[in-house]
Coordinates of C-alpha atoms (C1' of nucleotides) in Angstrom, one line a residue:
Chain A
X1 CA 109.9 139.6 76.8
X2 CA 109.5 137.8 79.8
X3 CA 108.1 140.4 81.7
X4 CA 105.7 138.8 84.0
X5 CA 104.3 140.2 87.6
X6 CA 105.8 138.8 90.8
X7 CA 102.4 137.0 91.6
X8 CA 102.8 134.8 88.2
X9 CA 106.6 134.1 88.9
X10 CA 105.9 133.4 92.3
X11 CA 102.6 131.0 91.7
X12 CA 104.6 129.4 88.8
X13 CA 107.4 128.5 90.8
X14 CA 105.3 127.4 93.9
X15 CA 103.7 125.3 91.4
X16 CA 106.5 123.4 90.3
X17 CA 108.0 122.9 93.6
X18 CA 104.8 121.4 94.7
X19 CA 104.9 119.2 91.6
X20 CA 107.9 118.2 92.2
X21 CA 107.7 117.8 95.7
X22 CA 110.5 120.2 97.1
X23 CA 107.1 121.2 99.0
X24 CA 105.9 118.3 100.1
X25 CA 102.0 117.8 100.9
X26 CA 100.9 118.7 104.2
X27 CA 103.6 121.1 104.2
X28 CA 102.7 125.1 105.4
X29 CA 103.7 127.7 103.6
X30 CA 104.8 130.1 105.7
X31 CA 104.2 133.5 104.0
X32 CA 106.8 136.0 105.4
X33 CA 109.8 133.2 104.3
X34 CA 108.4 133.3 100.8
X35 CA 108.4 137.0 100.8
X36 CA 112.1 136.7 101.9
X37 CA 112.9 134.4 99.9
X38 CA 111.6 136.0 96.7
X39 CA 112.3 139.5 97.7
X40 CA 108.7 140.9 97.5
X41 CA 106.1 141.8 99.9
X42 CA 102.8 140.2 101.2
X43 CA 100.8 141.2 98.2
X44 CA 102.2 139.0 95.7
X45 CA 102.3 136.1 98.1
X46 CA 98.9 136.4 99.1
X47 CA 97.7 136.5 95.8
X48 CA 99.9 133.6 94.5
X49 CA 98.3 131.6 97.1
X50 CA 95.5 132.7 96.8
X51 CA 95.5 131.3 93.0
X52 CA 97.0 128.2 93.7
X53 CA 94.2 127.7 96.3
X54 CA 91.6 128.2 93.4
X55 CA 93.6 125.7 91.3
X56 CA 93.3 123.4 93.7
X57 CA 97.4 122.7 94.9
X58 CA 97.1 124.4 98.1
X59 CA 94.0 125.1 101.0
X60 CA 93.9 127.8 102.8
X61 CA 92.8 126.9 106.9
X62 CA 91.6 130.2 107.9
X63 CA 94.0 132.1 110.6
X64 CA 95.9 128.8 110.6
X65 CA 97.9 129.2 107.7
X66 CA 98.1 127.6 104.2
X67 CA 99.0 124.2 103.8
X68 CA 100.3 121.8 100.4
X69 CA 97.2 120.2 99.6
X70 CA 97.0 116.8 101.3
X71 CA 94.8 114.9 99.4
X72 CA 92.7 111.7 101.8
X73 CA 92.3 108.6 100.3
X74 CA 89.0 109.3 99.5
X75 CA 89.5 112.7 97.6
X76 CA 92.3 111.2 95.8
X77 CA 90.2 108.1 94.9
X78 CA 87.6 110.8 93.1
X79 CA 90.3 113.1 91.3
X80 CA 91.6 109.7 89.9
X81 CA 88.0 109.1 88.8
X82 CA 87.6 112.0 86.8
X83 CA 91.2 112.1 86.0
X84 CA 90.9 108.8 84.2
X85 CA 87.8 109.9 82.2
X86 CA 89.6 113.4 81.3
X87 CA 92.4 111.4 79.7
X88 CA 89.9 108.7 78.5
X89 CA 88.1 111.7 76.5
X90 CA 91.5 113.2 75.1
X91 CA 92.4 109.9 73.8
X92 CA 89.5 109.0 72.2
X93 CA 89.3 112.6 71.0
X94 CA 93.1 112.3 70.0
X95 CA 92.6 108.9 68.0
X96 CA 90.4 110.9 65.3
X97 CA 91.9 113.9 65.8
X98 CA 95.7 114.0 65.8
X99 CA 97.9 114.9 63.3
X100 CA 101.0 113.5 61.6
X101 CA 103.3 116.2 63.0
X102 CA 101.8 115.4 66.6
X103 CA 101.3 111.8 66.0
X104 CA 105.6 111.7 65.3
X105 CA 106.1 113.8 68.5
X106 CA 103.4 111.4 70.7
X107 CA 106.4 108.5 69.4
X108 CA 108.9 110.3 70.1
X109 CA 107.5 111.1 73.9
X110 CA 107.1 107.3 73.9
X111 CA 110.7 106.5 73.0
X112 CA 111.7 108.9 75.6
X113 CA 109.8 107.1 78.5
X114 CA 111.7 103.6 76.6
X115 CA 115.0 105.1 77.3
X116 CA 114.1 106.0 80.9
X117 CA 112.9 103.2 81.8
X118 CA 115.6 100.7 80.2
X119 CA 118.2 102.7 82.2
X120 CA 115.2 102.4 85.3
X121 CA 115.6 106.3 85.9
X122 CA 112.7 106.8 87.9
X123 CA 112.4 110.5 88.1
X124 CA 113.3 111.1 84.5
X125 CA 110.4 108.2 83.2
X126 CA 108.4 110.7 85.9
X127 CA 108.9 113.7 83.9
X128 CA 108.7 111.9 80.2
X129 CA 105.8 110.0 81.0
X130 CA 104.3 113.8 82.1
X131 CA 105.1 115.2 78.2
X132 CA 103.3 112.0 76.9
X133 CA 100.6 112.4 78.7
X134 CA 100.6 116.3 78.1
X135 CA 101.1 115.3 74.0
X136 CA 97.7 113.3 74.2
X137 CA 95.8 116.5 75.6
X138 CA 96.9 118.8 73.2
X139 CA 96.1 116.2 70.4
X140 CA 92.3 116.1 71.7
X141 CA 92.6 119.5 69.6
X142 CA 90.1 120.8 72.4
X143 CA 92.3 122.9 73.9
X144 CA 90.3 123.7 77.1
X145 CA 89.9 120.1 77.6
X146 CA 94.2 120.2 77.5
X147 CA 93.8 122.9 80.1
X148 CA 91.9 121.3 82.5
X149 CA 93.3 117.7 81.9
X150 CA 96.8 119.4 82.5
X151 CA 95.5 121.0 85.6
X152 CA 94.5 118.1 87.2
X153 CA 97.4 116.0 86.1
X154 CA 99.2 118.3 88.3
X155 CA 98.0 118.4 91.4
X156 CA 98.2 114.4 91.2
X157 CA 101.6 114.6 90.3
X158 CA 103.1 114.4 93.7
X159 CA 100.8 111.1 94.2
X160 CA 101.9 109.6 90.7
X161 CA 105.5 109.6 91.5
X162 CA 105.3 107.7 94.6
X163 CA 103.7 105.4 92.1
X164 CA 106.2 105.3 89.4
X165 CA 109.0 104.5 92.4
X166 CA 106.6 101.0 92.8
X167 CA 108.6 97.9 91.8
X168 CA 107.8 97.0 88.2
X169 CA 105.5 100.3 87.9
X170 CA 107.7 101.7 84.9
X171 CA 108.0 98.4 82.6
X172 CA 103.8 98.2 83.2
X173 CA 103.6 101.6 82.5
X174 CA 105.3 101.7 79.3
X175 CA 103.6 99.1 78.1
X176 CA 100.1 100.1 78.8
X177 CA 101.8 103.7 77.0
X178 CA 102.6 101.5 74.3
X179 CA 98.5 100.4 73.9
X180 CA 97.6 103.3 73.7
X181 CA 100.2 104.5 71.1
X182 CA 98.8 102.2 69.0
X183 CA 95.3 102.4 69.3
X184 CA 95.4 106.0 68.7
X185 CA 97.8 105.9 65.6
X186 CA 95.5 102.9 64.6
X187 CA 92.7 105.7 64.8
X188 CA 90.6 103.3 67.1
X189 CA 89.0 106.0 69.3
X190 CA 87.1 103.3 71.6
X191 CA 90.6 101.1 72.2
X192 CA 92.1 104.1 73.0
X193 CA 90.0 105.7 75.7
X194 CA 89.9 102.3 77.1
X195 CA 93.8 101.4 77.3
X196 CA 94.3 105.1 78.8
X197 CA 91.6 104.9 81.4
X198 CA 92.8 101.4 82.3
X199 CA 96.3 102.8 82.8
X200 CA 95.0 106.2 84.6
X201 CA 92.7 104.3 87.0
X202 CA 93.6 103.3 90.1
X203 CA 92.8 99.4 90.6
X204 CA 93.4 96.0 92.2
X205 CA 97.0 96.3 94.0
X206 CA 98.0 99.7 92.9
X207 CA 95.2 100.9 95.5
X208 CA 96.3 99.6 98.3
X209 CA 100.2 100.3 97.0
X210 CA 98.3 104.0 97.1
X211 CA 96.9 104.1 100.2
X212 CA 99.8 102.7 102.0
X213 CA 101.7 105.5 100.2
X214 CA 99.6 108.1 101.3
X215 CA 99.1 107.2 104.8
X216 CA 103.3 107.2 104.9
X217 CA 103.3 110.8 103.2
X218 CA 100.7 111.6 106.0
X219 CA 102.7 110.3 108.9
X220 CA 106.2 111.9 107.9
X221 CA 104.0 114.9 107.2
X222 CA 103.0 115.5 110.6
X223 CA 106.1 116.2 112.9
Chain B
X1 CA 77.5 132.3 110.9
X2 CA 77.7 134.1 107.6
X3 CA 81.3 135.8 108.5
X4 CA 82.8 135.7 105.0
X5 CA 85.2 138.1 103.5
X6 CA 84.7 141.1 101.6
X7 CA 86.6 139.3 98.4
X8 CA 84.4 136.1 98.4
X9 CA 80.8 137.9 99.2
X10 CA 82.1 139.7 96.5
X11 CA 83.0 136.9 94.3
X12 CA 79.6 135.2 94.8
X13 CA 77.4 138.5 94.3
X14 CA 79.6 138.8 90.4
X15 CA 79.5 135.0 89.6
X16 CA 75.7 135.1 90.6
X17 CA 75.1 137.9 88.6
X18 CA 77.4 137.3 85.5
X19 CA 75.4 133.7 85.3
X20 CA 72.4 135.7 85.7
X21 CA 73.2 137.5 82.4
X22 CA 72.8 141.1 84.8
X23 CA 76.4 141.5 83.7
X24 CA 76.5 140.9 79.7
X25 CA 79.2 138.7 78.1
X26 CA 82.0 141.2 76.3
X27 CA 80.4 143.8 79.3
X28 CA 83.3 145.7 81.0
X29 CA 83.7 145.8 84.3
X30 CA 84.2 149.0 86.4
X31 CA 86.3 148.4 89.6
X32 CA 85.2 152.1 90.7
X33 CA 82.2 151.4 90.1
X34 CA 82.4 148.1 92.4
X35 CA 84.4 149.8 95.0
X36 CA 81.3 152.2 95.3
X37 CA 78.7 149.6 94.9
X38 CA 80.0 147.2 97.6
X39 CA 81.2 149.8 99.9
X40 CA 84.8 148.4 99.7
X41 CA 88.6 149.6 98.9
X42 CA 90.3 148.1 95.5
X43 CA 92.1 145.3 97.2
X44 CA 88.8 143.2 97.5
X45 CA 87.5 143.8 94.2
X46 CA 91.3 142.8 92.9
X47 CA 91.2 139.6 94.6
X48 CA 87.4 138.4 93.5
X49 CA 88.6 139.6 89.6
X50 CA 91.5 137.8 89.7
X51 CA 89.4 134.6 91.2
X52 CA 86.9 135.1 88.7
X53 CA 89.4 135.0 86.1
X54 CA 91.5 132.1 87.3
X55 CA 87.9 129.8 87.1
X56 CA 86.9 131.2 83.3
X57 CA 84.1 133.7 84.0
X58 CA 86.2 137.1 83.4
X59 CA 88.9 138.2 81.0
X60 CA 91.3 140.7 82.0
X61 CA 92.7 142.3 79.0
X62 CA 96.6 143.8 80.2
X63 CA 95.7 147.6 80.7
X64 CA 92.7 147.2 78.8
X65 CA 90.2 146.5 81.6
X66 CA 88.7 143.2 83.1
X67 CA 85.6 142.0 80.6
X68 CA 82.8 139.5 81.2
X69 CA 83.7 136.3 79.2
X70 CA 82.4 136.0 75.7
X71 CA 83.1 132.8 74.2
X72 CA 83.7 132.5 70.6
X73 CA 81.5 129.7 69.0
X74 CA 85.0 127.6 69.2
X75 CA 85.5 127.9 72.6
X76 CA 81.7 127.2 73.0
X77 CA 81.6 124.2 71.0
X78 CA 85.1 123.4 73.1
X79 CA 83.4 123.4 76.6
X80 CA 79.9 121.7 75.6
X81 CA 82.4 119.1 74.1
X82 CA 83.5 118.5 78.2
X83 CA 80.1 119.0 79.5
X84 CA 78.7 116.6 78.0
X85 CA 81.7 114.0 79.2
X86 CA 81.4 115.0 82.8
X87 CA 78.0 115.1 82.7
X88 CA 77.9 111.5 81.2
X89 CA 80.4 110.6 83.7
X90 CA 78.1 112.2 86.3
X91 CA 75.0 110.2 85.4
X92 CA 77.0 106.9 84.9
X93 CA 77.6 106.9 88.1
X94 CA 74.9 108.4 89.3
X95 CA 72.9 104.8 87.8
X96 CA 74.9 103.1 90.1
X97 CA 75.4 105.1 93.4
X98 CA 72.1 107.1 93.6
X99 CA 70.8 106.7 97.2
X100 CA 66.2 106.5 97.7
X101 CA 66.7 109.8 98.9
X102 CA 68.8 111.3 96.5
X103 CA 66.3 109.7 93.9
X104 CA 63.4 111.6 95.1
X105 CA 65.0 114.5 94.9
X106 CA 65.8 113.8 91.7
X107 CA 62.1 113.1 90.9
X108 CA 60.8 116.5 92.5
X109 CA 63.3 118.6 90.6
X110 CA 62.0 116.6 87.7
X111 CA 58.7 117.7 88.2
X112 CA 59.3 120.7 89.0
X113 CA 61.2 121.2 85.5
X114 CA 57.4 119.6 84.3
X115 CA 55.5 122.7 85.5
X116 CA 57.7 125.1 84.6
X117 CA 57.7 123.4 80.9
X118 CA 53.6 123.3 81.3
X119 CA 53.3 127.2 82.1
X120 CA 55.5 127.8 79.6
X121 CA 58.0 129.3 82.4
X122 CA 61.4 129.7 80.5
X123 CA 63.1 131.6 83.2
X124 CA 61.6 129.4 85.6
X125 CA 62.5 126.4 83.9
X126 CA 65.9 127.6 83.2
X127 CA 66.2 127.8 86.7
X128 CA 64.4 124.2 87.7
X129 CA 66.6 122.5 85.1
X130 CA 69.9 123.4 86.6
X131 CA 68.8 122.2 90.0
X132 CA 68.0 119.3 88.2
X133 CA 71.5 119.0 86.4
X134 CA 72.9 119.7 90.0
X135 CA 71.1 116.5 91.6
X136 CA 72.4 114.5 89.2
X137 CA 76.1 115.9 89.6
X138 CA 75.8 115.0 93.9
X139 CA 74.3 111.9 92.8
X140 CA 77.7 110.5 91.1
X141 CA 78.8 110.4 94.9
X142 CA 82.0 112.0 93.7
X143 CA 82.1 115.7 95.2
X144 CA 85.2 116.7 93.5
X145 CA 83.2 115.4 90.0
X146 CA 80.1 117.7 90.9
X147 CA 82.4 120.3 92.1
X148 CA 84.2 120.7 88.5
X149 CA 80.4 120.0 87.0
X150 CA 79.1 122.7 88.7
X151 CA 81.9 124.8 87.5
X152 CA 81.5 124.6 83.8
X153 CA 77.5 124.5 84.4
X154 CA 78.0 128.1 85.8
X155 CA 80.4 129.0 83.1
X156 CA 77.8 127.7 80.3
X157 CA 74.6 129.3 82.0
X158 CA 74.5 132.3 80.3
X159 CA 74.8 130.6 76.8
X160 CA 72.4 127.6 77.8
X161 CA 69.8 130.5 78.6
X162 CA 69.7 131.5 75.0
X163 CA 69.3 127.8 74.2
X164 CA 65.9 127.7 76.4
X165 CA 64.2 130.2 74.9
X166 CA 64.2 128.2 71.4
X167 CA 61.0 127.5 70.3
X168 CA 60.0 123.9 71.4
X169 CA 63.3 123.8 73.5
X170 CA 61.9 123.5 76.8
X171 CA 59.5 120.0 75.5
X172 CA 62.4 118.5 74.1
X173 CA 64.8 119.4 77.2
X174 CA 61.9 117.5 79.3
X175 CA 61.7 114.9 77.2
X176 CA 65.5 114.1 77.3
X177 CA 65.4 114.8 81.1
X178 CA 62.4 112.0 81.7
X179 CA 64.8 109.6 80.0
X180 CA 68.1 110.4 81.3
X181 CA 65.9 110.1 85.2
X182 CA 63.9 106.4 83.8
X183 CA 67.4 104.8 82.9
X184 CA 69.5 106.0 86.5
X185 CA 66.3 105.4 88.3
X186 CA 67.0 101.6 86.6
X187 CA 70.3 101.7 87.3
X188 CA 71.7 101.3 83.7
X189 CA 74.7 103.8 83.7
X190 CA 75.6 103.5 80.1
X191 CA 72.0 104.7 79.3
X192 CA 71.8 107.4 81.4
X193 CA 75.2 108.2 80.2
X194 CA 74.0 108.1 76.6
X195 CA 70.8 110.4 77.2
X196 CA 72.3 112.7 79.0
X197 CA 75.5 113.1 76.6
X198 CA 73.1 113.5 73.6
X199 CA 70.7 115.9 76.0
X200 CA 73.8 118.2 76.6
X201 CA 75.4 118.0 73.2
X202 CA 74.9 120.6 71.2
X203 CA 74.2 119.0 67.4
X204 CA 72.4 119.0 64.4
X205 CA 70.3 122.5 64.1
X206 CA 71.1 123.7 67.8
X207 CA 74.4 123.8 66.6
X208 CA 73.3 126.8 64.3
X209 CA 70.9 128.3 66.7
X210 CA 74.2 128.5 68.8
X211 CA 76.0 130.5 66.2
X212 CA 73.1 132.4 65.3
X213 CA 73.0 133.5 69.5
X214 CA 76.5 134.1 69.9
X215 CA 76.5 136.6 66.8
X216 CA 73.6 138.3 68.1
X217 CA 75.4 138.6 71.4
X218 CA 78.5 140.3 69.9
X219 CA 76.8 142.4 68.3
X220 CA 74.7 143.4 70.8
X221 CA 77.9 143.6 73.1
X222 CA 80.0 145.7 70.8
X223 CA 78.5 149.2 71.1
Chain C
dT1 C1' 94.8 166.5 56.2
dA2 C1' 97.7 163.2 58.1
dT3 C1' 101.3 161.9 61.0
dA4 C1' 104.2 162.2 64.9
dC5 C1' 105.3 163.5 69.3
dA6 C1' 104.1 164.8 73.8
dA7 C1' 101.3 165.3 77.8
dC8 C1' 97.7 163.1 80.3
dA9 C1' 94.8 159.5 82.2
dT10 C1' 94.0 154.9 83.3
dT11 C1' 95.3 150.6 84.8
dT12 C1' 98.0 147.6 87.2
dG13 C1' 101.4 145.8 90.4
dC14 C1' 103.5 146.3 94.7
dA15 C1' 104.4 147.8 99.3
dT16 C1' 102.9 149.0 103.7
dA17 C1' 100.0 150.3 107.5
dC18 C1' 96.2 149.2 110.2
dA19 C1' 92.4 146.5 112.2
dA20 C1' 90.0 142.5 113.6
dG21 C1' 89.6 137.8 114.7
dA22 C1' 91.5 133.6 116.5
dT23 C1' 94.6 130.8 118.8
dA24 C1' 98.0 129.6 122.1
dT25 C1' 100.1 130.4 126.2
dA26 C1' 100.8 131.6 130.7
dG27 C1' 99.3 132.8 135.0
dA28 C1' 96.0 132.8 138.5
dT29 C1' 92.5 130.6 141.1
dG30 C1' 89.6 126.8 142.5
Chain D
dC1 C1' 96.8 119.7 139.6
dA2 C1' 93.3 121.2 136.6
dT3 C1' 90.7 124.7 134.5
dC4 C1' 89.5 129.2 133.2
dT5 C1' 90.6 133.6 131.8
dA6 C1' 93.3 137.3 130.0
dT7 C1' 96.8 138.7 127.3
dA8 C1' 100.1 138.4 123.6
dT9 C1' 101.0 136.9 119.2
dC10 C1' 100.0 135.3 114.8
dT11 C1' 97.4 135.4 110.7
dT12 C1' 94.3 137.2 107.6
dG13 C1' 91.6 140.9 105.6
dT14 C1' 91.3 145.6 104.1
dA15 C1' 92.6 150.3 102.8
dT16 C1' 95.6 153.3 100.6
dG17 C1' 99.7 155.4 98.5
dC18 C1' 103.0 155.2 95.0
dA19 C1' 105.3 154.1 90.8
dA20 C1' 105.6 152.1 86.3
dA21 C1' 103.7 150.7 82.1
dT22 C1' 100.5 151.6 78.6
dG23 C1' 96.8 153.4 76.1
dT24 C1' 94.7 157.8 74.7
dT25 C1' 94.1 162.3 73.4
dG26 C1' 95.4 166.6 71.7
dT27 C1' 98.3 169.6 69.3
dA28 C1' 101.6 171.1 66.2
dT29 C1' 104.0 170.6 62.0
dA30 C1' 104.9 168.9 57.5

DNA sequence: TATACAACATTTGCATACAAGATATAGATG
DNA sequence: CATCTATATCTTGTATGCAAATGTTGTATA
């Protein structure tokens, strides 16, 4: 059943390692290792770049080589933006919209993020605070919005975890999760948009916590 | 200057003429026929397919063939739904970071919407009306914001065309315009965010002249 | 006449060869 | 020693061949 092209396993599987950060921004990608490494020739890897480049996760320099995406302050300070206002619109979408079946599996996402965070597991509050997030989307019931919101969320994935590793970041986090929760069960579409936005948006401390982040990333990057 | 690759010319010439309506929603797409019509081997007409897919404007139906996109009246209603946010988001911001240049522009391509309305120019309007749309997008001072606006815009083209040739349409699309332009040119964000929201929505009886152009569209598509 | 099976055509995915453009490096010359 | 140039190498872009998967068509038989 699971009979999918070399090009899809290949851009889903640069994806998540770019995610995750096993590729880390800045990064090249040098073609003839992936075609080693996954056993195929230059087609599929040109093409799987090629797709993540439309997507956004990697840029091509021409007859330099591809690169991880290295976002600047500035363009990170825009996707945020938008990012925020993505989520903000899903929320407040989601507060009307949601179900009982997804408003149980929103909790339990929640709960999840609790336990990681009680035991202050960094990486796995990362990936449970990613299926919350993801629940919210597909509970706009606009499922291109889902799409795109999802599409974003990941190429700022990489960014959000070296905020999550912030002292404090997880307790704040689940507590402004928490605001949300409740606003959207309460079905208060306005509350909701603005506790997600708030906890999407990049303010006060946590920009400078960003940009000191970044500018890190961008000096181990570079050797 | 203009040294660009056979896949993106190629790319450009489709997305140009699949927004232009030249290439009709549901309308299959012949890669012999493209090979022979751009002078060009398969490989590049692959690669600007499978980039036209990955950004929403083509479908490629496994072994089927590679169709223009025709959206259902869901999926419509689904990406007006986000147009309208990013556009609000675009003219929020706009209000508050529109330089005196970028305002003047914004003036001219509002007149130039005016005459278009006056002569009773619906393709030319059509045409006026995204520049103006466009201005507004640059305007938010967020190029990654336009850059997603302008994606969706294109996507939606073909669609809004039908909406233009309404009767009154193009009076009422001026009207909306003149206010969304008085309340950034006073700086009030949540206005212009309002107008333009309300301007972009589709509601009330467009709703139905939607539905009434899509049918007519699949018919027309389906012999 | 309808259905099933087989041959055929189309489409797609992948590999590979070739060409062109750009960069880097090395050598030569001022 | 610096700079300019030429060459080599690296990367991308394009063409094309081949094979596999699937859809289609046609024919034969029940």
């Amino acid at each position: 059943m699971a009979k999918v092209s070399q090009t899809q396993r290949l851009r889903d599987l640069l994806e998540d390692a770019i995610i995750q950060g096993r590729y880390p921004p800045g990064g090249r990608l040098d073609p003839e290792a992936l075609e080693r490494e996954y056993q195929c020739s230059r087609t599929p890897v040109r093409e799987a770049i090629q797709q993540l480049a439309m997507s956004g996760m990697v840029r091509v320099v021409p007859k330099r080589g591809t690169f991880v995406t290295q976002l600047s302050v500035a363009e990170l300070v825009e996707r945020f933006e938008v990012m925020a206002e993505l989520e903000g619109m899903c929320a407040r979408l989601a507060a009307r919209r949601i179900t009982e079946d997804e408003l149980m599996g929103l909790r339990e996402a929640h709960e999840a993020c609790r336990r990681m965070a009680a035991a202050g597991d960094a990486n796995g509050y990362y990936y449970e605070n990613g299926v919350f997030h993801q629940r919210i989307y597909e509970a706009s019931h606009n499922h291109f919005l889902a799409q795109e919101a999802s599409r974003l969320h990941a190429v700022l994935q990489p960014y959000r975890r070296m905020q999550l590793h912030m002292r404090h970041r997880l307790e704040r986090s689940l507590t402004e999760h928490e605001a949300v929760l409740t606003a959207i069960a309460e079905g208060d579409g306005q509350r909701a948009e603005a506790e997600i936005k708030s906890h999407v948006q990049i303010q006060g401390e946590r920009f400078n916590d960003l940009v000191a982040s970044v500018q890190q990333l961008q000096q181990t990057g570079s050797d």
